[in-house]
Coordinates of C-alpha atoms in Angstrom, one line a residue:
M25 CA -59.1 41.7 31.2
R26 CA -56.8 42.9 33.8
D27 CA -57.7 40.0 36.1
D28 CA -56.8 37.5 33.3
V29 CA -53.4 39.0 32.8
H30 CA -52.7 39.0 36.5
F31 CA -53.7 35.3 36.7
L32 CA -51.5 34.4 33.8
F33 CA -48.5 36.2 35.3
R34 CA -48.8 34.3 38.6
Y35 CA -49.2 31.0 36.8
V36 CA -46.0 31.5 34.7
S37 CA -44.0 32.5 37.8
R38 CA -45.0 29.4 39.7
L39 CA -44.1 27.2 36.7
L40 CA -40.7 28.8 36.4
S41 CA -39.9 28.5 40.1
R42 CA -40.7 24.8 40.1
T43 CA -38.5 24.2 37.0
V44 CA -35.5 26.0 38.6
V45 CA -35.9 24.0 41.9
L46 CA -36.0 20.7 39.9
A47 CA -33.0 21.7 37.9
I48 CA -31.0 22.6 41.0
A49 CA -31.9 19.3 42.6
A50 CA -30.9 17.4 39.5
V51 CA -27.5 19.2 39.4
G52 CA -27.0 18.5 43.1
I53 CA -27.8 14.8 42.7
F54 CA -25.5 14.5 39.7
A55 CA -22.6 16.3 41.5
S56 CA -23.0 14.1 44.6
G57 CA -22.8 11.0 42.4
C58 CA -19.7 12.1 40.6
S59 CA -18.1 13.1 43.9
R60 CA -18.7 9.6 45.3
G61 CA -17.3 8.0 42.2
R62 CA -14.1 10.1 42.4
A63 CA -13.7 9.2 46.1
I64 CA -13.9 5.5 45.4
T65 CA -11.3 5.6 42.6
A66 CA -8.9 8.0 44.4
T67 CA -8.5 6.0 47.6
P68 CA -7.8 2.3 46.7
V69 CA -6.6 0.1 49.6
P70 CA -3.0 -1.0 48.8
E71 CA -1.9 -4.6 49.4
V72 CA 1.4 -4.9 51.4
E73 CA 3.5 -7.8 52.4
V74 CA 3.7 -8.3 56.2
T75 CA 5.6 -10.8 58.4
T76 CA 4.9 -11.8 61.9
V77 CA 7.4 -10.9 64.6
E78 CA 9.0 -14.2 65.8
T79 CA 10.9 -15.1 68.9
Q80 CA 13.7 -17.7 69.1
D81 CA 17.0 -18.4 70.9
V82 CA 19.7 -16.6 68.9
P83 CA 23.4 -17.1 69.2
M84 CA 25.2 -13.8 69.6
Y85 CA 28.6 -13.2 67.9
G86 CA 31.5 -10.9 68.6
E87 CA 33.8 -9.5 65.9
W88 CA 37.4 -8.2 66.3
V89 CA 40.1 -7.0 63.9
A90 CA 42.8 -9.6 63.6
T91 CA 46.3 -9.6 62.3
L92 CA 47.8 -12.7 60.7
D93 CA 51.3 -13.9 61.5
G94 CA 53.3 -17.0 60.8
Y95 CA 52.9 -19.9 63.2
V96 CA 56.7 -19.8 63.5
N97 CA 58.8 -17.0 62.1
A98 CA 62.5 -17.8 61.8
E99 CA 65.1 -15.2 61.0
I100 CA 67.8 -16.8 59.0
R101 CA 71.2 -15.6 60.2
P102 CA 74.7 -16.9 59.5
Q103 CA 76.7 -18.5 62.3
V104 CA 80.0 -17.4 60.8
S105 CA 81.4 -14.3 59.0
G106 CA 82.2 -14.5 55.4
Y107 CA 81.3 -13.6 51.8
I108 CA 78.0 -14.8 50.2
I109 CA 78.8 -16.8 47.1
K110 CA 75.5 -18.5 46.4
Q111 CA 71.8 -18.3 46.9
N112 CA 70.1 -21.7 46.7
Y113 CA 66.4 -20.9 47.0
T114 CA 63.7 -19.1 45.1
E115 CA 62.3 -16.1 47.0
G116 CA 58.7 -16.6 48.1
S117 CA 58.8 -20.3 47.6
L118 CA 58.2 -23.2 50.0
V119 CA 61.4 -24.5 51.7
R120 CA 62.0 -27.4 53.9
K121 CA 63.7 -27.6 57.3
G122 CA 67.5 -28.2 56.7
Q123 CA 67.4 -27.0 53.1
V124 CA 70.4 -24.9 52.1
L125 CA 69.4 -21.3 51.4
F126 CA 72.8 -19.5 51.2
E127 CA 76.4 -20.5 50.9
I128 CA 79.3 -18.6 52.4
D129 CA 82.9 -18.9 51.0
P130 CA 84.1 -22.1 52.7
R131 CA 87.8 -21.8 51.9
P132 CA 89.0 -19.9 55.0
F133 CA 87.1 -22.4 57.2
Q134 CA 88.5 -25.4 55.3
A135 CA 92.0 -24.0 55.9
T136 CA 91.3 -23.6 59.6
L137 CA 89.9 -27.1 59.8
D138 CA 93.1 -28.5 58.1
H139 CA 95.3 -26.5 60.5
A140 CA 93.3 -27.8 63.5
K141 CA 93.6 -31.4 62.3
G142 CA 97.4 -30.9 62.1
D143 CA 97.5 -29.6 65.6
L144 CA 95.5 -32.6 66.7
A145 CA 97.9 -35.0 65.0
Q146 CA 100.9 -33.2 66.7
A147 CA 99.2 -33.4 70.1
E148 CA 98.4 -37.1 69.6
A149 CA 102.1 -37.7 68.7
Q150 CA 103.3 -35.9 71.8
L151 CA 100.9 -37.9 73.9
G152 CA 102.2 -41.1 72.4
K153 CA 105.8 -40.2 73.2
S154 CA 104.9 -39.2 76.8
T155 CA 103.1 -42.5 77.2
L156 CA 106.1 -44.5 76.0
D157 CA 108.4 -42.5 78.4
V158 CA 106.2 -43.4 81.3
E159 CA 105.9 -47.1 80.4
R160 CA 109.7 -47.4 79.9
D161 CA 110.8 -45.5 83.1
T162 CA 108.2 -46.9 85.5
P163 CA 110.1 -50.2 86.2
L164 CA 113.4 -48.4 86.3
A165 CA 112.1 -46.0 88.9
E166 CA 110.8 -49.0 90.9
A167 CA 114.3 -50.6 90.7
R168 CA 115.9 -47.3 91.7
A169 CA 117.8 -47.2 88.5
I170 CA 116.5 -43.7 87.8
A171 CA 115.4 -40.9 90.1
K172 CA 111.7 -41.0 91.0
S173 CA 111.4 -37.3 90.2
Q174 CA 112.2 -38.1 86.6
L175 CA 109.3 -40.5 86.4
D176 CA 107.0 -37.9 88.1
N177 CA 107.9 -35.3 85.4
E178 CA 107.2 -37.8 82.7
V179 CA 103.8 -38.7 84.2
Q180 CA 102.9 -35.0 84.3
A181 CA 104.1 -34.5 80.7
K182 CA 101.8 -37.4 79.7
L183 CA 98.8 -35.7 81.4
G184 CA 99.7 -32.4 79.7
A185 CA 99.9 -34.2 76.3
R186 CA 96.5 -35.8 76.9
A187 CA 95.0 -32.4 77.7
A188 CA 96.6 -31.0 74.5
V189 CA 95.0 -33.7 72.5
E190 CA 91.5 -33.0 73.9
S191 CA 92.0 -29.3 73.2
A192 CA 93.1 -30.0 69.6
R193 CA 90.2 -32.3 69.1
A194 CA 87.8 -29.6 70.3
A195 CA 89.4 -27.2 67.9
V196 CA 88.9 -29.6 65.1
E197 CA 85.2 -30.0 66.0
Q198 CA 84.8 -26.3 66.1
A199 CA 86.5 -25.8 62.8
Q200 CA 84.3 -28.6 61.4
L201 CA 81.2 -26.8 62.6
N202 CA 82.3 -23.5 61.2
L203 CA 82.8 -25.2 57.8
E204 CA 79.3 -26.7 58.0
W205 CA 77.8 -23.3 58.9
T206 CA 79.0 -21.9 55.7
K207 CA 75.9 -23.6 54.3
V208 CA 73.0 -21.6 55.8
T209 CA 69.9 -23.8 56.1
S210 CA 66.3 -23.2 56.9
L211 CA 65.2 -23.9 60.5
V212 CA 61.6 -24.7 59.7
D213 CA 59.3 -25.7 56.9
G214 CA 57.7 -22.6 55.5
I215 CA 57.6 -19.7 53.0
A216 CA 61.0 -18.1 52.4
G217 CA 61.0 -14.3 52.1
I218 CA 63.0 -11.9 49.9
A219 CA 66.8 -12.1 50.4
Q220 CA 68.2 -9.3 52.3
V221 CA 71.8 -9.7 50.9
Q222 CA 73.4 -9.9 47.5
M223 CA 76.1 -12.1 46.1
G224 CA 79.5 -11.0 47.4
N225 CA 78.2 -9.3 50.5
L226 CA 80.2 -9.7 53.7
V227 CA 77.9 -11.1 56.4
A228 CA 78.3 -11.7 60.1
P229 CA 76.2 -13.5 62.8
T230 CA 74.3 -10.2 63.3
S231 CA 73.2 -10.1 59.6
I232 CA 69.6 -11.2 58.6
L233 CA 69.8 -13.0 55.3
T234 CA 66.1 -13.7 55.0
S235 CA 63.1 -15.0 57.0
V236 CA 61.1 -18.2 56.8
S237 CA 57.5 -18.4 58.1
Q238 CA 55.5 -21.5 58.8
V239 CA 52.1 -20.5 57.5
D240 CA 50.1 -23.8 57.6
P241 CA 48.6 -23.4 60.1
I242 CA 48.7 -19.6 60.4
K243 CA 48.2 -17.6 63.6
A244 CA 45.6 -14.8 64.0
F245 CA 46.1 -12.2 66.8
F246 CA 43.2 -10.1 68.0
P247 CA 42.6 -8.0 71.2
I248 CA 39.5 -8.1 73.3
T249 CA 38.7 -5.8 76.2
E250 CA 39.2 -6.8 79.8
N251 CA 35.4 -6.8 80.3
E252 CA 34.9 -9.0 77.2
Y253 CA 37.6 -11.4 78.6
L254 CA 35.9 -11.6 82.0
L255 CA 32.5 -12.1 80.4
A256 CA 33.9 -14.9 78.2
Q257 CA 35.3 -16.6 81.3
S258 CA 32.0 -16.3 83.3
K259 CA 29.9 -17.5 80.4
D260 CA 32.3 -20.0 79.1
K261 CA 29.8 -22.8 79.7
A262 CA 26.5 -21.0 79.4
I263 CA 23.8 -23.4 78.4
S264 CA 21.2 -22.6 75.7
S265 CA 18.2 -24.7 74.7
K266 CA 20.2 -26.6 72.1
H267 CA 23.9 -26.4 72.6
T268 CA 26.7 -25.3 74.9
I269 CA 28.7 -22.1 74.3
S270 CA 32.4 -22.0 75.1
F271 CA 34.3 -18.9 73.9
F272 CA 37.7 -20.6 74.0
S273 CA 36.6 -23.8 72.3
N274 CA 34.2 -22.4 69.7
S275 CA 35.3 -22.3 66.1
L276 CA 36.1 -18.9 64.5
Q277 CA 35.2 -17.4 61.1
L278 CA 37.7 -15.2 59.3
M279 CA 36.4 -12.4 57.1
L280 CA 39.0 -11.0 54.7
T281 CA 39.5 -7.4 53.7
D282 CA 37.6 -8.0 50.4
G283 CA 34.5 -9.0 52.3
S284 CA 34.8 -12.7 51.6
I285 CA 34.7 -15.3 54.3
Y286 CA 37.6 -17.7 54.5
A287 CA 36.5 -21.2 53.8
L288 CA 38.1 -22.9 56.8
K289 CA 37.4 -22.3 60.4
G290 CA 40.0 -21.7 63.1
K291 CA 40.2 -22.2 66.8
I292 CA 41.5 -20.2 69.8
L293 CA 44.9 -21.3 71.1
L294 CA 45.4 -19.2 74.1
A295 CA 45.1 -15.8 75.8
D296 CA 48.1 -13.7 76.5
R297 CA 49.6 -13.8 80.0
Q298 CA 48.6 -10.2 80.8
V299 CA 46.3 -7.2 80.1
D300 CA 48.0 -4.4 78.2
A301 CA 47.9 -1.5 80.7
G302 CA 47.9 1.1 77.9
T303 CA 44.9 -0.2 76.0
G304 CA 43.1 -2.3 78.6
T305 CA 43.0 -5.2 76.2
I306 CA 44.3 -8.8 76.3
R307 CA 45.6 -10.4 73.2
I308 CA 44.0 -13.7 72.0
V309 CA 45.9 -16.1 69.7
A310 CA 44.0 -18.3 67.2
A311 CA 45.1 -20.5 64.4
F312 CA 43.6 -21.3 61.0
P313 CA 44.4 -24.1 58.6
N314 CA 46.1 -22.7 55.5
P315 CA 46.5 -25.3 52.8
G316 CA 48.0 -23.8 49.7
N317 CA 49.5 -20.9 51.8
V318 CA 46.7 -18.5 50.6
L319 CA 46.9 -16.5 53.9
R320 CA 50.2 -14.7 54.6
P321 CA 51.7 -12.9 57.6
G322 CA 50.7 -9.3 57.9
Q323 CA 47.2 -9.6 56.4
Y324 CA 44.3 -8.1 58.2
G325 CA 40.8 -9.5 58.7
R326 CA 37.9 -9.8 61.2
V327 CA 37.4 -12.8 63.3
R328 CA 33.9 -13.8 64.3
V329 CA 33.1 -16.1 67.2
E330 CA 30.0 -17.0 69.1
T331 CA 30.0 -15.4 72.5
S332 CA 26.6 -15.9 74.1
M333 CA 23.0 -17.0 73.5
K334 CA 20.1 -14.5 73.5
K335 CA 16.9 -16.2 74.5
A336 CA 13.5 -15.4 73.1
A337 CA 14.9 -12.7 70.8
L338 CA 12.5 -10.8 68.5
L339 CA 13.6 -11.3 64.9
L340 CA 12.6 -9.0 62.0
P341 CA 13.9 -8.8 58.4
Q342 CA 16.3 -5.9 57.9
S343 CA 14.1 -4.8 54.9
A344 CA 11.3 -4.0 57.3
V345 CA 13.3 -1.3 59.1
A346 CA 13.5 2.2 57.7
H347 CA 16.1 4.8 58.7
L348 CA 14.3 8.1 59.0
Q349 CA 15.9 11.3 60.5
G350 CA 18.3 9.4 62.7
S351 CA 15.8 6.8 64.0
N352 CA 14.8 3.4 63.0
Q353 CA 11.1 2.9 62.2
V354 CA 8.8 0.0 61.3
A355 CA 5.2 0.0 60.0
V356 CA 3.0 -2.1 62.2
V357 CA -0.3 -3.3 60.8
G358 CA -3.1 -3.4 63.5
S359 CA -6.2 -5.6 63.7
D360 CA -8.1 -2.8 61.9
H361 CA -5.6 -3.0 59.0
K362 CA -4.3 0.5 59.7
V363 CA -0.6 1.3 59.7
S364 CA 1.1 2.6 62.8
M365 CA 4.7 3.9 62.4
R366 CA 6.8 2.9 65.4
T367 CA 10.3 3.6 66.5
V368 CA 12.4 0.5 67.3
K369 CA 15.9 -0.2 68.6
P370 CA 17.7 -2.8 66.5
G371 CA 20.5 -5.0 68.0
A372 CA 22.7 -7.6 66.5
T373 CA 22.2 -9.1 63.0
V374 CA 21.5 -12.7 62.4
G375 CA 21.9 -13.4 58.7
T376 CA 19.3 -11.2 57.0
M377 CA 17.4 -10.7 60.2
W378 CA 17.7 -8.1 62.9
V379 CA 17.3 -8.7 66.6
I380 CA 14.9 -6.0 67.8
D381 CA 15.8 -5.0 71.4
E382 CA 13.0 -2.4 71.9
G383 CA 9.7 -1.3 70.2
L384 CA 8.0 -4.5 69.2
R385 CA 6.0 -7.4 70.8
P386 CA 5.8 -11.0 69.7
G387 CA 3.1 -11.8 67.2
E388 CA 2.7 -8.3 65.7
Q389 CA 2.6 -7.9 62.0
V390 CA 5.1 -5.6 60.3
V391 CA 5.3 -4.4 56.7
V392 CA 8.5 -5.8 55.0
G393 CA 8.6 -3.7 51.9
G394 CA 7.4 -0.5 50.2
L395 CA 7.6 1.6 53.4
Q396 CA 7.9 4.8 51.3
Q397 CA 4.3 4.3 50.0
I398 CA 2.5 4.2 53.3
R399 CA 2.0 6.6 56.2
E400 CA 0.6 6.7 59.7
G401 CA -3.0 5.6 59.6
T402 CA -2.9 4.2 56.0
L403 CA -5.5 1.5 55.5
V404 CA -3.9 -1.5 53.9
T405 CA -4.6 -5.1 52.9
P406 CA -1.9 -7.3 54.6
K407 CA -0.5 -10.3 52.7
L408 CA 1.4 -12.6 55.1
V409 CA 4.8 -13.8 53.9
H410 CA 7.4 -16.0 55.7
L411 CA 11.0 -14.9 55.5
S412 CA 14.1 -16.9 56.6
G413 CA 16.9 -15.4 58.7
E414 CA 19.4 -18.1 57.9
G415 CA 22.8 -17.0 56.8
N416 CA 25.2 -17.6 59.7

């Protein structure tokens, strides 16, 4: 009986051990399967848009702050002293050369002219008398009927009378000019400024009545450094693969203070005669067409002109460059579809593209969007897109 109990006990123990082992194995297989399922769903491979780094000859541009000024700026001053009695123009309007802007009281000048004309008539009468005296006494002096000294005095008197006539005639001309100058006219076609005097003011030749600026075309002044000037001279005829660059003959763009680009392009007229010793810059003068007189003297803007050609430049969309902790980084997708974060050095902008000076090689694929979602070593599915850098 004891042997039977012992046999039964061993049989039950073996059966329980096998059941536990099978249960543990089943739990392990189930847990392993669930873990693999969670791994597959937790790490999907993201699809990202990439572009290929391209190379091409790119025109490089320089930008400078420019100040606008009238092509001609005329200060309107009177030629004579007197009281202002009339203003004949609308401030801020377009005036023509020779148009009367102000009138000075002409009465004193008219009186002076009348007096000068009287003096002229008197001098002409004296000349006439002296001429008759000479004509009458010349044959008498030849016949020794009168003293020769008397004829000599009459001849001198005639010369003096003739000089008096010339002097009186000049006085009349001057009085006539002064009378005409009581009508103050514009010296150029242009925009007339605000009047600096009021009706009844006493003005003199030192007084500024207003200013008139010719603004079509309008000038733009901007300084460039001495080095930029020398570089422009040395590369004035640098040849690219498609066209010739000439700093002093290229057209200019004008960007206004509101960020808009002026519709019409300008041209460089000249460089100043000297370099400013204080700033080390030389002033460049350009001109822009200004129909409608939209641009006015005193405005500021930025002029943009092609200065050189960068050959085989690496171009990349600006959206592909991330600014992280003071550096510029791009996400490069390798042949294994893994992301490598790389620091680059951007240069000039060309439309919506950036010229990359350092950090990339031609033909590499770079992520163009969603840089915040990827990290170093991220496995991605690249989708190639083509982006245009036009916009110049």
